[in-house]
Amino acid sequence: MLALLGRGLAGLARAGAAVMGRAEPACSPVLQAARGYARPAAKKKKDVPSHLDDLPPTLLKKEYASLPIMNSVDDVVKRVLSLEMASQREKLKVKKQQLVEKVRRSPNDNGSFEVQVAILTAKIRTLEEHLQRHPKDKSNRRLMLMDLDRRRKMLGYLRRVNYSTFEKTCQELDIQYSPPQPYSRHVTKRWLVKKALCLKVFQEKQRLKAAVRLKQRRERQARARAAREQQEKEEQEKQAQEGTPV
């Protein structure tokens, strides 16, 4: 009975100390270390090397590089207008210009396949670096896949038409081109029946369209014939009026 009474008094004392604002004694150092170890560690951002790192910081931005007045401005102004203070978008413009200069056919060439491949290459490399830092960005991943598909088609066309230009473009832009694999389909009875039905529907539709086109062509020919006859009739009447003596 006395032991129970002592425990009750000790509990009341602890509750009173908490109400009066007195703190409990600190926990052991081992427990403090364990609590610190159990905390989730902060994720460090990946240090991804960029293809824009090789641009010299003293290089001027694309909009100001060709201005003649830049030769006479102060060094502070040049530094403000240089790539040292530029955003990633402005650096990307300069990088695109450098890649285009490597493969363009002439100084006025701005739309050839080689130039388009160079521009797409700069965009693809920028998106690849962005996705390494943010792998869950599905919108930019979709844009990168679309640009990759466009570049693959352009390189395939260059490879078929002008292999020397294709080889030079891949070498200058450091592109590893792999031709697409030939498409193969497992032939089944269901696929054969479906293909035969589709061909039958297509042929019937073409036959109906041919009849409609024939009717339209005959109507156009009839209208043209009527207009030609009307024009000849008017010319004959005009000649008859001119030949009649007054």
CSV table of C-alpha atoms in Angstrom, one decimal:
chain,number,residue,atom,x,y,z
A,1,MET,CA,0.0,0.0,0.0
A,2,LEU,CA,2.8,2.4,0.9
A,3,ALA,CA,4.6,1.5,-2.4
A,4,LEU,CA,1.5,2.4,-4.5
A,5,LEU,CA,1.1,5.6,-2.6
A,6,GLY,CA,4.8,6.5,-3.3
A,7,ARG,CA,4.4,5.8,-7.0
A,8,GLY,CA,1.3,8.0,-7.2
A,9,LEU,CA,3.1,10.9,-5.4
A,10,ALA,CA,6.0,10.6,-7.8
A,11,GLY,CA,3.7,10.8,-10.8
A,12,LEU,CA,2.0,13.8,-9.4
A,13,ALA,CA,5.4,15.5,-8.9
A,14,ARG,CA,6.4,14.8,-12.5
A,15,ALA,CA,3.1,16.2,-13.8
A,16,GLY,CA,3.5,19.3,-11.6
A,17,ALA,CA,7.0,19.9,-13.0
A,18,ALA,CA,5.7,19.7,-16.5
A,19,VAL,CA,3.0,22.2,-15.8
A,20,MET,CA,5.4,24.6,-14.1
A,21,GLY,CA,7.7,24.4,-17.2
A,22,ARG,CA,10.5,22.4,-15.8
A,23,ALA,CA,12.1,20.1,-18.5
A,24,GLU,CA,12.9,16.5,-18.2
A,25,PRO,CA,16.6,15.5,-18.0
A,26,ALA,CA,18.2,15.2,-21.4
A,27,CYS,CA,18.3,11.7,-23.0
A,28,SER,CA,21.6,9.8,-23.3
A,29,PRO,CA,24.1,10.6,-26.0
A,30,VAL,CA,23.6,7.2,-27.6
A,31,LEU,CA,19.9,7.9,-28.0
A,32,GLN,CA,20.6,11.3,-29.5
A,33,ALA,CA,23.0,9.8,-32.0
A,34,ALA,CA,20.5,7.1,-33.0
A,35,ARG,CA,17.8,9.7,-33.5
A,36,GLY,CA,20.2,11.7,-35.7
A,37,TYR,CA,21.1,8.7,-37.7
A,38,ALA,CA,17.5,7.8,-38.3
A,39,ARG,CA,16.7,11.1,-40.0
A,40,PRO,CA,16.4,10.9,-43.8
A,41,ALA,CA,19.5,12.3,-45.5
A,42,ALA,CA,19.0,15.2,-47.9
A,43,LYS,CA,19.3,14.2,-51.5
A,44,LYS,CA,22.2,15.9,-53.3
A,45,LYS,CA,21.6,17.2,-56.8
A,46,LYS,CA,23.5,15.5,-59.5
A,47,ASP,CA,26.4,17.4,-60.9
A,48,VAL,CA,25.7,16.8,-64.6
A,49,PRO,CA,28.3,18.1,-67.1
A,50,SER,CA,26.8,20.4,-69.7
A,51,HIS,CA,27.6,20.7,-73.4
A,52,LEU,CA,27.5,24.5,-72.8
A,53,ASP,CA,30.5,24.4,-70.5
A,54,ASP,CA,33.0,24.7,-73.4
A,55,LEU,CA,31.7,28.2,-74.3
A,56,PRO,CA,34.2,30.9,-73.3
A,57,PRO,CA,32.6,33.3,-70.7
A,58,THR,CA,34.1,36.3,-72.5
A,59,LEU,CA,32.2,35.5,-75.7
A,60,LEU,CA,29.4,38.1,-76.5
A,61,LYS,CA,25.8,37.1,-76.8
A,62,LYS,CA,24.4,36.4,-80.2
A,63,GLU,CA,22.5,39.6,-80.5
A,64,TYR,CA,25.5,41.8,-79.8
A,65,ALA,CA,28.4,39.8,-81.3
A,66,SER,CA,28.0,41.4,-84.8
A,67,LEU,CA,27.5,45.0,-83.7
A,68,PRO,CA,30.5,47.2,-84.7
A,69,ILE,CA,30.0,49.5,-81.7
A,70,MET,CA,31.0,46.7,-79.3
A,71,ASN,CA,34.7,47.4,-80.2
A,72,SER,CA,34.5,50.8,-78.5
A,73,VAL,CA,32.4,50.1,-75.4
A,74,ASP,CA,33.7,49.8,-71.8
A,75,ASP,CA,34.9,46.4,-70.4
A,76,VAL,CA,32.1,46.5,-67.8
A,77,VAL,CA,29.5,46.7,-70.6
A,78,LYS,CA,31.2,43.9,-72.5
A,79,ARG,CA,31.1,41.8,-69.3
A,80,VAL,CA,27.4,42.4,-68.8
A,81,LEU,CA,26.7,41.5,-72.5
A,82,SER,CA,29.0,38.4,-72.4
A,83,LEU,CA,28.1,34.8,-71.7
A,84,GLU,CA,29.3,35.2,-68.1
A,85,MET,CA,26.1,37.0,-67.3
A,86,ALA,CA,23.9,35.2,-69.8
A,87,SER,CA,21.1,32.7,-69.2
A,88,GLN,CA,21.0,29.2,-70.4
A,89,ARG,CA,18.7,30.1,-73.3
A,90,GLU,CA,21.1,32.7,-74.5
A,91,LYS,CA,24.0,30.3,-74.2
A,92,LEU,CA,22.0,27.7,-76.2
A,93,LYS,CA,21.6,30.3,-79.0
A,94,VAL,CA,25.3,30.7,-79.3
A,95,LYS,CA,25.8,26.9,-79.2
A,96,LYS,CA,23.3,26.4,-82.0
A,97,GLN,CA,25.1,29.0,-84.0
A,98,GLN,CA,28.5,27.3,-83.5
A,99,LEU,CA,27.0,23.9,-84.6
A,100,VAL,CA,25.3,25.4,-87.6
A,101,GLU,CA,28.6,27.0,-88.7
A,102,LYS,CA,30.2,23.6,-88.8
A,103,VAL,CA,27.8,22.0,-91.3
A,104,ARG,CA,26.2,24.8,-93.3
A,105,ARG,CA,26.8,24.8,-97.1
A,106,SER,CA,27.1,28.5,-97.5
A,107,PRO,CA,27.0,31.7,-95.3
A,108,ASN,CA,23.4,32.2,-96.4
A,109,ASP,CA,22.3,28.6,-95.7
A,110,ASN,CA,19.7,28.6,-92.9
A,111,GLY,CA,17.3,25.8,-93.8
A,112,SER,CA,19.1,22.8,-95.3
A,113,PHE,CA,18.9,19.4,-93.7
A,114,GLU,CA,22.3,19.7,-92.2
A,115,VAL,CA,21.4,23.0,-90.4
A,116,GLN,CA,18.2,21.5,-89.1
A,117,VAL,CA,20.1,18.5,-87.8
A,118,ALA,CA,22.5,20.8,-86.0
A,119,ILE,CA,19.7,22.8,-84.3
A,120,LEU,CA,17.9,19.6,-83.2
A,121,THR,CA,21.2,18.2,-81.8
A,122,ALA,CA,21.7,21.3,-79.6
A,123,LYS,CA,18.1,21.0,-78.3
A,124,ILE,CA,18.3,17.2,-77.7
A,125,ARG,CA,21.5,17.6,-75.7
A,126,THR,CA,20.0,20.3,-73.5
A,127,LEU,CA,16.9,18.2,-72.9
A,128,GLU,CA,19.1,15.2,-72.0
A,129,GLU,CA,20.9,17.2,-69.4
A,130,HIS,CA,17.6,18.5,-68.0
A,131,LEU,CA,16.2,14.9,-67.7
A,132,GLN,CA,19.3,13.7,-65.9
A,133,ARG,CA,18.5,16.3,-63.2
A,134,HIS,CA,14.7,15.8,-63.3
A,135,PRO,CA,14.0,12.3,-64.5
A,136,LYS,CA,10.2,12.6,-63.8
A,137,ASP,CA,9.7,15.4,-66.2
A,138,LYS,CA,7.6,13.5,-68.8
A,139,SER,CA,6.6,16.5,-70.9
A,140,ASN,CA,10.2,17.4,-71.8
A,141,ARG,CA,11.0,13.6,-72.2
A,142,ARG,CA,8.2,13.5,-74.8
A,143,LEU,CA,9.7,16.6,-76.6
A,144,MET,CA,13.1,15.0,-76.6
A,145,LEU,CA,11.8,11.8,-78.2
A,146,MET,CA,9.9,13.8,-80.9
A,147,ASP,CA,13.1,15.7,-81.7
A,148,LEU,CA,15.1,12.5,-81.8
A,149,ASP,CA,12.6,11.0,-84.2
A,150,ARG,CA,12.8,14.1,-86.5
A,151,ARG,CA,16.6,14.0,-86.5
A,152,ARG,CA,16.6,10.3,-87.2
A,153,LYS,CA,14.4,10.8,-90.3
A,154,MET,CA,16.5,13.7,-91.6
A,155,LEU,CA,19.7,11.7,-91.2
A,156,GLY,CA,18.1,8.7,-92.9
A,157,TYR,CA,17.2,10.9,-95.9
A,158,LEU,CA,20.7,12.4,-96.0
A,159,ARG,CA,22.1,8.8,-95.9
A,160,ARG,CA,20.0,7.8,-98.9
A,161,VAL,CA,20.5,10.9,-101.0
A,162,ASN,CA,24.1,12.1,-100.2
A,163,TYR,CA,26.2,9.8,-98.1
A,164,SER,CA,29.3,12.0,-98.0
A,165,THR,CA,27.2,14.9,-96.5
A,166,PHE,CA,25.6,12.5,-94.1
A,167,GLU,CA,29.0,11.2,-93.0
A,168,LYS,CA,30.5,14.7,-92.6
A,169,THR,CA,27.4,15.9,-90.6
A,170,CYS,CA,27.7,13.0,-88.2
A,171,GLN,CA,31.4,13.5,-87.8
A,172,GLU,CA,31.2,17.3,-87.2
A,173,LEU,CA,28.3,17.0,-84.7
A,174,ASP,CA,29.6,13.9,-83.0
A,175,ILE,CA,26.4,11.8,-83.7
A,176,GLN,CA,26.2,8.1,-83.5
A,177,TYR,CA,23.6,7.1,-86.1
A,178,SER,CA,22.1,3.6,-86.0
A,179,PRO,CA,19.7,2.8,-88.8
A,180,PRO,CA,16.2,1.6,-87.8
A,181,GLN,CA,15.5,-2.1,-87.6
A,182,PRO,CA,13.3,-3.5,-90.4
A,183,TYR,CA,9.7,-4.0,-89.4
A,184,SER,CA,8.6,-7.6,-89.1
A,185,ARG,CA,5.2,-8.9,-88.2
A,186,HIS,CA,4.1,-12.3,-87.1
A,187,VAL,CA,1.5,-13.4,-89.7
A,188,THR,CA,-1.6,-15.0,-88.2
A,189,LYS,CA,-4.8,-16.2,-89.8
A,190,ARG,CA,-6.8,-13.4,-88.1
A,191,TRP,CA,-4.4,-10.8,-89.5
A,192,LEU,CA,-4.7,-12.3,-93.1
A,193,VAL,CA,-8.5,-12.2,-92.9
A,194,LYS,CA,-8.5,-8.6,-91.6
A,195,LYS,CA,-6.0,-7.5,-94.4
A,196,ALA,CA,-8.2,-9.1,-97.1
A,197,LEU,CA,-11.3,-7.4,-95.7
A,198,CYS,CA,-9.5,-4.0,-95.6
A,199,LEU,CA,-8.3,-4.5,-99.2
A,200,LYS,CA,-11.8,-5.3,-100.4
A,201,VAL,CA,-13.3,-2.3,-98.6
A,202,PHE,CA,-10.5,-0.1,-100.1
A,203,GLN,CA,-11.1,-1.4,-103.7
A,204,GLU,CA,-14.9,-0.8,-103.4
A,205,LYS,CA,-14.3,2.7,-102.1
A,206,GLN,CA,-11.9,3.5,-105.0
A,207,ARG,CA,-14.5,2.1,-107.5
A,208,LEU,CA,-17.2,4.4,-106.0
A,209,LYS,CA,-14.8,7.3,-106.1
A,210,ALA,CA,-13.9,6.6,-109.7
A,211,ALA,CA,-17.6,6.7,-110.8
A,212,VAL,CA,-18.0,10.1,-109.0
A,213,ARG,CA,-14.9,11.5,-110.6
A,214,LEU,CA,-16.0,10.3,-114.0
A,215,LYS,CA,-19.3,12.1,-113.6
A,216,GLN,CA,-17.7,15.3,-112.4
A,217,ARG,CA,-15.2,15.2,-115.3
A,218,ARG,CA,-18.0,14.8,-117.8
A,219,GLU,CA,-19.9,17.7,-116.3
A,220,ARG,CA,-16.8,19.9,-116.5
A,221,GLN,CA,-16.3,18.9,-120.1
A,222,ALA,CA,-19.9,19.7,-120.9
A,223,ARG,CA,-19.7,23.1,-119.3
A,224,ALA,CA,-16.4,23.9,-121.1
A,225,ARG,CA,-18.0,22.8,-124.4
A,226,ALA,CA,-21.0,25.0,-123.8
A,227,ALA,CA,-18.9,28.0,-122.9
A,228,ARG,CA,-16.7,27.5,-126.0
A,229,GLU,CA,-19.8,27.3,-128.3
A,230,GLN,CA,-21.2,30.4,-126.7
A,231,GLN,CA,-17.9,32.3,-127.2
A,232,GLU,CA,-17.8,31.2,-130.9
A,233,LYS,CA,-21.4,32.2,-131.4
A,234,GLU,CA,-20.7,35.7,-130.0
A,235,GLU,CA,-17.6,36.1,-132.2
A,236,GLN,CA,-19.7,35.1,-135.3
A,237,GLU,CA,-22.4,37.7,-134.4
A,238,LYS,CA,-19.7,40.3,-133.8
A,239,GLN,CA,-18.1,39.6,-137.2
A,240,ALA,CA,-21.5,39.7,-138.9
A,241,GLN,CA,-22.3,43.0,-137.4
A,242,GLU,CA,-18.9,44.4,-138.5
A,243,GLY,CA,-19.4,43.1,-142.0
A,244,THR,CA,-22.9,44.6,-142.4
A,245,PRO,CA,-22.8,48.0,-144.4
A,246,VAL,CA,-24.3,51.0,-142.6
